[in-house]
Each structure stands twice: as C-alpha cells, then as structure tokens.
Coordinates of C-alpha atoms in Angstrom, one line a residue:
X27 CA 51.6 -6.4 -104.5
X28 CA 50.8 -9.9 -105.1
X29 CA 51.5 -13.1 -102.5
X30 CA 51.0 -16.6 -104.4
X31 CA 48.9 -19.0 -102.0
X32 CA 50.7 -21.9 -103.2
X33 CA 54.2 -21.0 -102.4
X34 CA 53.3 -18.9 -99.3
X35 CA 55.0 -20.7 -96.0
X36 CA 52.6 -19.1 -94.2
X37 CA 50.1 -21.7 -95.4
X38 CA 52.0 -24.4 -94.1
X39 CA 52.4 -26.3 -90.4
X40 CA 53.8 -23.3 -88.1
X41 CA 53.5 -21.4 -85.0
X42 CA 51.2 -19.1 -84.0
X43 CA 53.5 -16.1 -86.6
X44 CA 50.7 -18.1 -89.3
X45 CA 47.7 -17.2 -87.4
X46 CA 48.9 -13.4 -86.4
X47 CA 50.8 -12.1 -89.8
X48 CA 49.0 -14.5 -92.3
X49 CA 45.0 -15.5 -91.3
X50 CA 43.6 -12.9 -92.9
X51 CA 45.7 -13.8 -96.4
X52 CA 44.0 -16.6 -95.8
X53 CA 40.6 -15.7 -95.4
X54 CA 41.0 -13.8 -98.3
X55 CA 41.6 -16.7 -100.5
X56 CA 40.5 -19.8 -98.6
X57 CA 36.9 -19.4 -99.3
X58 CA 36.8 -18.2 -102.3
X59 CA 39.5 -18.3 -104.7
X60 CA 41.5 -21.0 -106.3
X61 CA 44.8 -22.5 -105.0
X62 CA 45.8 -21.7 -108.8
X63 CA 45.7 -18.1 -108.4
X64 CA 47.5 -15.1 -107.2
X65 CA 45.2 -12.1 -104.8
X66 CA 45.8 -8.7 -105.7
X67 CA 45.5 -6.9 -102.2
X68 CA 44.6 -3.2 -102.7
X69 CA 44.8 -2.1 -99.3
X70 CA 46.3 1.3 -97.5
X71 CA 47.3 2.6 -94.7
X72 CA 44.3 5.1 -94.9
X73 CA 42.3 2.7 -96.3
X74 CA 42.1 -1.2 -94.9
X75 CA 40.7 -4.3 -97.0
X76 CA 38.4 -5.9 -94.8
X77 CA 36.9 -9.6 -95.3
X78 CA 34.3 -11.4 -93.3
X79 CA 34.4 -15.2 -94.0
X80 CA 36.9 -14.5 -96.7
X81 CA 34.9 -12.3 -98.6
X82 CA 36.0 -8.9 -99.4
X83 CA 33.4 -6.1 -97.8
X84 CA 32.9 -3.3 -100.4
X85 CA 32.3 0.0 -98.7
X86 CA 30.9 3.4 -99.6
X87 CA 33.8 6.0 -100.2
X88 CA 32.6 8.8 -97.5
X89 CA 33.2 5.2 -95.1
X90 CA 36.0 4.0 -95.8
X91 CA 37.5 1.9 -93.3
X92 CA 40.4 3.8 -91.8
X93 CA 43.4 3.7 -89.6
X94 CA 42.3 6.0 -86.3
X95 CA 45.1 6.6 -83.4
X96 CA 46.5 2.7 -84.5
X97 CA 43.3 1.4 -84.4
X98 CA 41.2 0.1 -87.4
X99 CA 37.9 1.3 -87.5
X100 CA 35.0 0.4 -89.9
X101 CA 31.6 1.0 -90.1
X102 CA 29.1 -0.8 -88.1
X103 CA 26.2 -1.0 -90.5
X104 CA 28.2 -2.2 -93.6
X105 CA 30.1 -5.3 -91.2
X106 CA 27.5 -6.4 -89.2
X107 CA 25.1 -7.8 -92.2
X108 CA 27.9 -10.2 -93.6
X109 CA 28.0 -11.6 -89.9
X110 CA 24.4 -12.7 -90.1
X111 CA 23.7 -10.4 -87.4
X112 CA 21.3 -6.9 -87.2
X113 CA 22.4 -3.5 -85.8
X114 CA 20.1 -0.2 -84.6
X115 CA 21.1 2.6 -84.1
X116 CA 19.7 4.7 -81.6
X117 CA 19.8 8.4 -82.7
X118 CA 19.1 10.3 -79.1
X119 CA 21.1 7.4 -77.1
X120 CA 24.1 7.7 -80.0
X121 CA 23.9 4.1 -79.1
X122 CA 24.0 1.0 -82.0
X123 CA 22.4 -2.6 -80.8
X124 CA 24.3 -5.4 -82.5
X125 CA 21.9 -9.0 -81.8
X126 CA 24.1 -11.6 -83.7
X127 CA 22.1 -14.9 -85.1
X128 CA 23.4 -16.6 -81.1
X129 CA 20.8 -14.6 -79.3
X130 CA 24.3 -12.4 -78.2
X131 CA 23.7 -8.5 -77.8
X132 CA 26.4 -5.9 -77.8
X133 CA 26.0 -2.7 -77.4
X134 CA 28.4 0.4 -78.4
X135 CA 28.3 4.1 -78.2
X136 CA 29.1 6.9 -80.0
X137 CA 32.3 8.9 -77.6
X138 CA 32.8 6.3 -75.4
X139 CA 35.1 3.2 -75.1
X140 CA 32.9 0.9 -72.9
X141 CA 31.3 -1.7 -74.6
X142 CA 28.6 -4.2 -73.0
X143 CA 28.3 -7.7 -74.2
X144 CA 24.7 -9.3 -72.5
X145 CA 25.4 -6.3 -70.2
X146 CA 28.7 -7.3 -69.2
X147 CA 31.2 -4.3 -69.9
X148 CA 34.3 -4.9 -71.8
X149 CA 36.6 -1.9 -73.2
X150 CA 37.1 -1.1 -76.5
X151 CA 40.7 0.4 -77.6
X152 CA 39.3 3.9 -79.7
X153 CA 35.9 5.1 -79.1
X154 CA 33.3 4.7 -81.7
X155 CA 32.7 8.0 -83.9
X156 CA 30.7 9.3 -87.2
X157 CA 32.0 9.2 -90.6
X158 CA 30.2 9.7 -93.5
X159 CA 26.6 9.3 -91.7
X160 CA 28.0 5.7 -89.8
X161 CA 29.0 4.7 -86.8
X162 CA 33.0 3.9 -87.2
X163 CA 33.7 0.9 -84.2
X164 CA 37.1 -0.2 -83.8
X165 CA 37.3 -4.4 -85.3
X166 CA 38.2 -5.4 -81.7
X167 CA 34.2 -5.0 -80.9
X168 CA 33.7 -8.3 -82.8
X169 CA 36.3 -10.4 -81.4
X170 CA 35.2 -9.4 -78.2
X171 CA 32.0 -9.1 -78.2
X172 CA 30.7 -12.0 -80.9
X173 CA 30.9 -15.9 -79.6
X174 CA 33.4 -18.2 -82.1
X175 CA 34.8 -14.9 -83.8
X176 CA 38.7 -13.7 -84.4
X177 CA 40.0 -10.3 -85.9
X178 CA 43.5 -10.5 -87.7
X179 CA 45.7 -7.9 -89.1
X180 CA 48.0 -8.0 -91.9
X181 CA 50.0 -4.7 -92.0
X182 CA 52.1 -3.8 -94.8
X183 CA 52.3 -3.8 -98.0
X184 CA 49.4 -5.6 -97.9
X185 CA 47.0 -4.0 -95.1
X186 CA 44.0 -6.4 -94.9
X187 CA 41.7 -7.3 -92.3
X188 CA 40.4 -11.0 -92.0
X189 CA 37.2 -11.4 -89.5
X190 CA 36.4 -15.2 -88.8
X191 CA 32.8 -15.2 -87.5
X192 CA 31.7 -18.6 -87.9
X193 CA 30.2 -20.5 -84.9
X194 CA 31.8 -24.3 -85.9
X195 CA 35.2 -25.2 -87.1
X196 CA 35.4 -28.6 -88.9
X197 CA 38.9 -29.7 -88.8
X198 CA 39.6 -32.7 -91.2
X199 CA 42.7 -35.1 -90.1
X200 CA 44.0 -36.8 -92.4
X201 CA 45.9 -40.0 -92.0
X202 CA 48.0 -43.0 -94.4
X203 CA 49.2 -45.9 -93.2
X204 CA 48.2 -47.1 -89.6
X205 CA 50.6 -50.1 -88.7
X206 CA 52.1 -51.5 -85.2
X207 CA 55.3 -51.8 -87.6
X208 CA 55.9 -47.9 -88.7
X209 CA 59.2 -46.3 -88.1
X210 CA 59.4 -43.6 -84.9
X211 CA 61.0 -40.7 -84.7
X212 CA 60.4 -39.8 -88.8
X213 CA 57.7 -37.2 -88.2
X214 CA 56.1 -38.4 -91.3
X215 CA 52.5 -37.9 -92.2
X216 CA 52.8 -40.9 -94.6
X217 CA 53.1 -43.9 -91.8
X218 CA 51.9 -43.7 -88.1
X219 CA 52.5 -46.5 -85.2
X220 CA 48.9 -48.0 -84.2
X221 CA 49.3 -47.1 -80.5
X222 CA 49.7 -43.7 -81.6
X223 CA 46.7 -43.5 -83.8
X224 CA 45.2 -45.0 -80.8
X225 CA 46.4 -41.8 -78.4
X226 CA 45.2 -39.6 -81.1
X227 CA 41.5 -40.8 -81.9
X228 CA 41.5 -41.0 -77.7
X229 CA 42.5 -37.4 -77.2
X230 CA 40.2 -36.5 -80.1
X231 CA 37.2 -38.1 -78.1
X232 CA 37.7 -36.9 -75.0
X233 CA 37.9 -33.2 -76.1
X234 CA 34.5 -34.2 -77.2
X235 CA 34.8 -34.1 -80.7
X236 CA 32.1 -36.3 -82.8
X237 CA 33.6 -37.9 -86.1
X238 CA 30.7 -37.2 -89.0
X239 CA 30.6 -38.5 -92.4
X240 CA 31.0 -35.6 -95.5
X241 CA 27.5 -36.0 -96.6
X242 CA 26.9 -34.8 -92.8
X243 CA 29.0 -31.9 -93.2
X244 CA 27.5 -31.1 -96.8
X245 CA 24.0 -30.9 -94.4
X246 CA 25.4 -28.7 -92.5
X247 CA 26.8 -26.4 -95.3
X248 CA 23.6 -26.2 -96.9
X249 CA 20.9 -26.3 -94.0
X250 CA 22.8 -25.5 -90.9
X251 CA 22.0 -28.0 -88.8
X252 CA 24.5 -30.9 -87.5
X253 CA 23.5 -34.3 -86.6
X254 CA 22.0 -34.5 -83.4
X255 CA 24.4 -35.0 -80.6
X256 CA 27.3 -33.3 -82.2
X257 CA 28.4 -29.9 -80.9
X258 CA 32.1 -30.5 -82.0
X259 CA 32.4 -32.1 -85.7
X260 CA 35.3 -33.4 -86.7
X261 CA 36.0 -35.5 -90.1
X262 CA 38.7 -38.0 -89.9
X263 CA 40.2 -39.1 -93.2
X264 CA 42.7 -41.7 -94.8
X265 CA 44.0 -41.7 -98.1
X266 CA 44.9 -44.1 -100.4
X267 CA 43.2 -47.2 -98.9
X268 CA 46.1 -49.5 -97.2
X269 CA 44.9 -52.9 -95.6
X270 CA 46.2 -51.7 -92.2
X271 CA 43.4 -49.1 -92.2
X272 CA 41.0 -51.8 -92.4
X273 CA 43.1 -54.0 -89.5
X274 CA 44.7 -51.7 -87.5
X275 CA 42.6 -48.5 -87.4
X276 CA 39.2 -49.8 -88.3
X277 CA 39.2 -51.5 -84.4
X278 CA 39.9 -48.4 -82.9
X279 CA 37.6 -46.5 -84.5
X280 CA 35.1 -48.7 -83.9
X281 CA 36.1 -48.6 -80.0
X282 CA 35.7 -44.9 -79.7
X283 CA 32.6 -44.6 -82.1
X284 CA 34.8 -42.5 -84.4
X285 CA 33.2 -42.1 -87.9
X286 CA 36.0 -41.9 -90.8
X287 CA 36.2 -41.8 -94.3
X288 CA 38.6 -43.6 -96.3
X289 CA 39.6 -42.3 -99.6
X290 CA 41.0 -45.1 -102.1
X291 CA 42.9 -45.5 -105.5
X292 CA 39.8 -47.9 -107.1
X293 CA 42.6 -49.7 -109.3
X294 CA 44.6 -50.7 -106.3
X295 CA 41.6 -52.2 -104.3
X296 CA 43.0 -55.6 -103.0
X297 CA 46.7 -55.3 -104.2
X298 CA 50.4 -54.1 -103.5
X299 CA 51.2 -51.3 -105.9
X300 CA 54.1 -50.7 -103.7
X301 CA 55.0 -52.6 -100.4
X302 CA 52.0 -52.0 -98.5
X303 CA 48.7 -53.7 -99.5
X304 CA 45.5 -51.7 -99.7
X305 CA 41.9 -53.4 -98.6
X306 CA 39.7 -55.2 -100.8
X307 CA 36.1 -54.7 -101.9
X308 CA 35.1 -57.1 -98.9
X309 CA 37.1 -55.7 -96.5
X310 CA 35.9 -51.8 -97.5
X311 CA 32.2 -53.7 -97.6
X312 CA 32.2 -54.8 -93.7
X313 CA 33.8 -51.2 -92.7
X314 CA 30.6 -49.4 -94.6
X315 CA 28.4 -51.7 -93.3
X316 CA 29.7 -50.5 -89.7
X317 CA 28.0 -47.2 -90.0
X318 CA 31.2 -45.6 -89.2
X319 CA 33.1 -45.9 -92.5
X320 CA 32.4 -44.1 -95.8
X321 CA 34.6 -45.6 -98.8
X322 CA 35.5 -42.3 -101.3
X323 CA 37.8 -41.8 -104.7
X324 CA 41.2 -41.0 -104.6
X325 CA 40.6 -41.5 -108.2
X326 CA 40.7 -44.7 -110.4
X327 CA 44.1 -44.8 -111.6
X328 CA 45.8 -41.4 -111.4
X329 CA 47.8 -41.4 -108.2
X330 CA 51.0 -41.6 -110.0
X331 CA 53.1 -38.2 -111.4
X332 CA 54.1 -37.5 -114.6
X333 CA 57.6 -39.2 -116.0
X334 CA 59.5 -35.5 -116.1
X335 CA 59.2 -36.4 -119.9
X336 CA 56.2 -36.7 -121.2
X337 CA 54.7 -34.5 -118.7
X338 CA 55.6 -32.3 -115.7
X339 CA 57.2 -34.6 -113.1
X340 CA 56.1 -32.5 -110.0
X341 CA 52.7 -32.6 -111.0
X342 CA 49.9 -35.8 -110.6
X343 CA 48.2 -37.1 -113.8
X344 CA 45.0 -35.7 -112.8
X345 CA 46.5 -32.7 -111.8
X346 CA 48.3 -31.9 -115.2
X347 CA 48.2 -32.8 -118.7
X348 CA 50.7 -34.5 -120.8
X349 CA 52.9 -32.0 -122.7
X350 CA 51.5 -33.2 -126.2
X351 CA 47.9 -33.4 -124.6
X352 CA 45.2 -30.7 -125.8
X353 CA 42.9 -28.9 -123.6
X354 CA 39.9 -31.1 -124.6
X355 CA 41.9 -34.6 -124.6
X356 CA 43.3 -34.0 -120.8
X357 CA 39.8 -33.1 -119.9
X358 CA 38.1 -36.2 -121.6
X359 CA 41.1 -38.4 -120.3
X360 CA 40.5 -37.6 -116.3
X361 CA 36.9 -37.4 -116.9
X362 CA 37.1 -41.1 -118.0
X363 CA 39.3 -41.5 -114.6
X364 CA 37.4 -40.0 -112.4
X365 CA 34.0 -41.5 -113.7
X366 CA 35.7 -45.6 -113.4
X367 CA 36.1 -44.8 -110.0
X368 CA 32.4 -43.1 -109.3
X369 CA 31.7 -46.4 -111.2
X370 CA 33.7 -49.0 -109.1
X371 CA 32.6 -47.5 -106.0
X372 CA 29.3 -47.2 -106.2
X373 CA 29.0 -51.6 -108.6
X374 CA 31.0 -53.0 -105.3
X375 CA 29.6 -51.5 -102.5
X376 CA 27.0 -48.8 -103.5
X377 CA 27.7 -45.1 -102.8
X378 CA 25.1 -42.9 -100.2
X379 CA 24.0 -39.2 -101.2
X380 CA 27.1 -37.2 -101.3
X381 CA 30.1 -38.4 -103.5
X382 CA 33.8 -36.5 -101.8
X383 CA 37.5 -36.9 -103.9
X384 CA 40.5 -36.7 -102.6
X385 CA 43.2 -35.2 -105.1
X386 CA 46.2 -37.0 -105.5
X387 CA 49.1 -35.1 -103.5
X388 CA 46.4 -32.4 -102.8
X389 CA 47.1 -31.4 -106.6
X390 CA 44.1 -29.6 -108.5
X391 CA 43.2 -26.3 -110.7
X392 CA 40.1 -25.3 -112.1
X393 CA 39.7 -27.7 -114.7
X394 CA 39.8 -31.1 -112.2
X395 CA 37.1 -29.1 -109.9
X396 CA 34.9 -28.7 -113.3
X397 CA 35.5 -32.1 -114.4
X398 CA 35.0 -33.8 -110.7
X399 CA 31.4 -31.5 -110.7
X400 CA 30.5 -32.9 -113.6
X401 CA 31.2 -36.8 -112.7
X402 CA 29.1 -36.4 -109.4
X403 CA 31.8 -35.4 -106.8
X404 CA 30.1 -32.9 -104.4
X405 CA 33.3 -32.4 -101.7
X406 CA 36.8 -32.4 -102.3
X407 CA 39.4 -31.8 -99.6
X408 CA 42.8 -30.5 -100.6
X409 CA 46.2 -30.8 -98.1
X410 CA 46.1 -27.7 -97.2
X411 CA 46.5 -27.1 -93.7
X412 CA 43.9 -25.6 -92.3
X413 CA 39.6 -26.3 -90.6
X414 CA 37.0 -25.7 -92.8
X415 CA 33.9 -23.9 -92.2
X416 CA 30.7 -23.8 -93.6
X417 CA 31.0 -21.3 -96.0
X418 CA 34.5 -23.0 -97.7
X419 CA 34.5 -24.0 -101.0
X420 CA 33.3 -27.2 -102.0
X421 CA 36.0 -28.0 -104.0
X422 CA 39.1 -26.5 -101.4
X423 CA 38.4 -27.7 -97.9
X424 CA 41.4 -27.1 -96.0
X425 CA 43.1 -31.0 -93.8
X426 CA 45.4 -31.1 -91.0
X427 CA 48.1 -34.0 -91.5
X428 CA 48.4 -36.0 -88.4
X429 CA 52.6 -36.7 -87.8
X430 CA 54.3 -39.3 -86.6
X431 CA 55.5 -38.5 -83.1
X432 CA 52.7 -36.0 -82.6
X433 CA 51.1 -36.7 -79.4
X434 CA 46.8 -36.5 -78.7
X435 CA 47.7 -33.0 -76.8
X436 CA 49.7 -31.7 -79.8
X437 CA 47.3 -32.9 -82.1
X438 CA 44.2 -31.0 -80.2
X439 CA 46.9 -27.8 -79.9
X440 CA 47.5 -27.7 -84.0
X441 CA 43.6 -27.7 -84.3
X442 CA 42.8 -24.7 -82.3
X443 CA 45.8 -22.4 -83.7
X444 CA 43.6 -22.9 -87.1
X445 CA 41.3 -19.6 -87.7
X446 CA 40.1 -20.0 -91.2

C-alpha cells in the first residue's frame, strides 16, 4: 500500500482528522524523504512501523513491536536511544529509568500500570511486560511522560506509529502582499489587509514568540542552541518581494521587533511584472540594515510556469524542464538561474552566512535541491503546511500560509494543531 505525499489531503490546511489519522504519514516522510516520492508502509496488525522524528526504528525480530489488548507496545531499550534519552533497567526492581536529555525521569515497571514522571504518578493503559529479553511499554509512556512529545496512530492498511519528540517547533508563516487596499472576505493567502497583518504579528508577539533570521535556525539545527532570549522561535516570511512589504509591513515589524525574511524574484527588483510593484535594491538595503530583515532568492527569473506547450503548464520553470530539454541542459539552465540571483543579491546588498530559496509555487524535486546545494543555498522552505523541527530536511521545511480573514487567535490555533 502506497499513499503519495503530494496528492495526500491530509497534508493540506484541516482540522484536527490531519493531526489524528495522518501525523505519523507525515513523520514518515517529512524529515526524510522527498515530496517527489511515494512511502511504502510495511506495517501489520501484529507488527507496527514505528518512527521517531520521522525515521523509521528497525527492531530485532524476537521484539517486534506488537499490538497487546489494543495497545501498541514497543521495546523500551530500542525507542528510547533515538529520543536522545538513556534507560536502566533494574533487574531485582523489574524497574527501567528513562532520564531524557530535559533532566525529566520516568520510571516504569515490569506488571504494573503506574508510571511516575519526577515522581508524580500517571497510568499507563497495558502494563509493561518481557518479550524477547526487553521491556515492552505501551507508546503512551512517551507522550506522557516526555516534555514537547506526541504519539500518533495510523491504523489500517497502513499501521504506523509517528513519535514527535522534539523540544522546539519552528513554525514558518508565510505571507505576499501586505496592502491597506486588499480585498476581505477572499481567504486568500496571496493578499492580506495591513490592519490584519498588524493583528497577526501582534498576536504572534504576545504568545511570546521571537521572529529569528534562517541562519539563526540553521544554528540551531546544527549546534542546538537558539539565540539568547528566544524560548519560542518563529520565522516569518514573504515571497516574491512586493513594495507594500517594504511600506506597509516593514513598519510593523519594526514596531513589534519582529525579524522577517523576504524572499524576492532578483529580476523583478524595482518593477511591476504584474499590477503590484515589488521593492528596489534601496528599499531591500534600508530593511537589511534594520537588523530585522534578511533579503533571500525566490530565484532570478523563474517564477513563471511553463506555456502548456513547450513544457508542462502546471509546473514552474525551475521546477520542470522544457519537453525538448535534456537532463544536463535543464540542469545547466536553472543552475545559471539560481546562481544570477546568489549573484544579484549578494553585488547589491551583500549576503550574511546562510543563503535560504524559496521555490516558486513550493515546486521542487531532487534535481533543484542538488542544483540549489551546489549554488550556495543552505535552506529552502517548501508550502507545505506544516512547523519544522530541527531535524527536517534542509531542503523541505514545511510553512504555514497566513489567510485573509484569519484572525491573530486563529492564526496561533493553526500553529499548535501542527505535530511534525
């Protein structure tokens, strides 16, 4: 049974039927596989795939995980490592110690269902037993008893186990146009009213999240540490680089102290491709010099699709070749693309230590994430909805779309319903 993560619904904006039936889909692809490609899930009813951080947990065939009374159970020993925490076992107690990388301790015997989290009890739905020379604990004991951590289920066909354990979230927003002008009552992601961004970058504040550049959260992926004062990250983003980010949203950010990173089409700087005009080099100058405003690629010249007739219409020209293109000519033709706007960037206003794209639509496949590698782009976010984490591909970090008509409180309520 195969379920393709590009057309899956589940993948899109929904209710919490996403985060219940679906998260652990999505842990098994989001950090590690392509968009491109289609997961194979090989799990039974006697016999559960499990992931932790979206990687797939290989166990030892006399312990299996296993379906027990309704209950999955796993073993302790062969979970706990990929959590970055420790576990002894006890052998005359029957009891295991869990101390996760927090300072938490957990504590679970063999026969019985109490549990203690920093000797607080909690009660676990099947007692732990032996199988195979491990302790077999019931997933429950690490959404309840680790900090920042969820269990989902997906039953059949599938039967797969995600486990989030992860002790920050980034969520990336991602806006367009900011204008006092845009239309209400469209729901569009594409143009938002300016007292509305206003509500939004408010709310966002005062849930205390901290805006931080890519580069910061590229620190954070490699070293673990976040800048200092920031116990909630967040990374707001705008594509395609309108002239009403620079006058309508750059104030506001600037009000609330909200860092933000603007991703622009480097062909377009300073004119009106369409009927909004996008920001100049002086005008993306004054917002980098702020501090607050990082200047990416949304590549030089390929946010545009392809005519239907000389190449895929529903497909961007980085995303796809032309149909009399060759392998080596589509690579050497958004390589050129990709390095003009590394180029333009970083002659007008000089680039910092980590270089991010945004693809065009959100389209990519292997070969753009080789090709952007190769140019000198370390972070790429997708639209995919979705937080990223620390562990999520470089290439396929997951953005919320902020809506039109979406108020601060229902923007704040889409973030949390994200688990992976």
């Amino acid at each position: 049974m195969t379920k393709n993560v590009l057309n899956s619904k589940n993948f899109q904006k929904g209710g919490m039927s996403k985060k219940i039936i679906s998260a652990s889909l999505a842990l098994a692809i989001g950090f590690g596989a392509l968009c491109s490609t289609e997961k194979a899930f090989a799990g039974t009813a006697s016999s559960p795939d499990v992931y932790v951080n979206g990687k797939q947990i290989t166990f030892s065939s006399d312990s299996a995980p296993e379906l027990f009374n309704g209950t999955t159970m796993v073993p302790i020993s062969q979970i706990i490592p990929s959590m970055g925490a420790t576990v002894v076992y006890n052998g005359t107690t029957k009891e295991s110690t869990i101390t996760d990388n927090d300072g938490t301790v957990i504590k679970v015997t063999i026969g019985s269902k109490t549990a203690y989290k920093n000797g607080v009890p909690f009660t676990l739905p099947q007692a732990p037993y032996i199988k195979g020379g491990r302790t077999m604990v019931p997933t429950r004991t690490f959404s309840q008893g680790f900090n920042h951590t969820e269990v989902n289920w997906d039953g059949s066909p599938n039967y797969v186990v995600g486990i989030v354990h992860d002790t920050f979230k980034f969520p990336i927003i991602m806006y367009h146009s900011i204008s006092s002008a845009a239309p209400t009552g469209t729901g569009s992601g594409a143009e938002m009213p300016t007292s509305q961004f206003a509500e939004q970058i408010a709310a966002l504040k005062n849930a205390g999240y901290d805006g931080i550049s890519f580069d910061e959260y590229l620190t954070y992926k490699v070293t673990g540490n976040l800048p200092s004062g920031v116990d909630k990250p967040i990374i707001i983003t705008f594509d395609d680089g309108y002239e009403n980010n620079y006058t309508e949203a750059f104030p506001i950010l600037q009000q609330y102290g909200m860092k933000a990173t603007m991703f622009v089409v480097t062909n377009q700087m300073g004119q009106t491709p369409g009927s909004l005009k996008h920001f100049d080099w002086n005008q993306a100058q004054i917002m980098k010099n702020s501090g607050l405003i990082d200047i990416q690629s949304h590549t030089h010249d390929l946010h545009k699709k392809h005519d239907g007739v000389t190449g895929p219409a529903s497909q961007s020209l980085l995303s796809a070749p032309y149909y009399n293109e060759t392998q080596t000519q589509y690579e050497a033709r958004i390589k050129a693309d990709l390095q003009a706007s590394y180029n333009a960037i970083k002659n007008n206003i000089g680039i910092g230590n980590t270089q991010t794209l945004a693809y065009p639509y959100g389209q990519t496949n292997a070969t753009v994430e080789k090709v952007a590698l190769e140019v000198g782009f370390d972070l790429a976010p997708t639209v995919k909805f979705g937080v990223a984490f620390q562990d999520s591909p470089r290439h396929q970090l997951d953005r919320i779309t902020a809506n039109e008509g979406q108020s601060g409180s229902s923007l704040l309520a889409e973030i949390d319903q994200y688990s992976y």
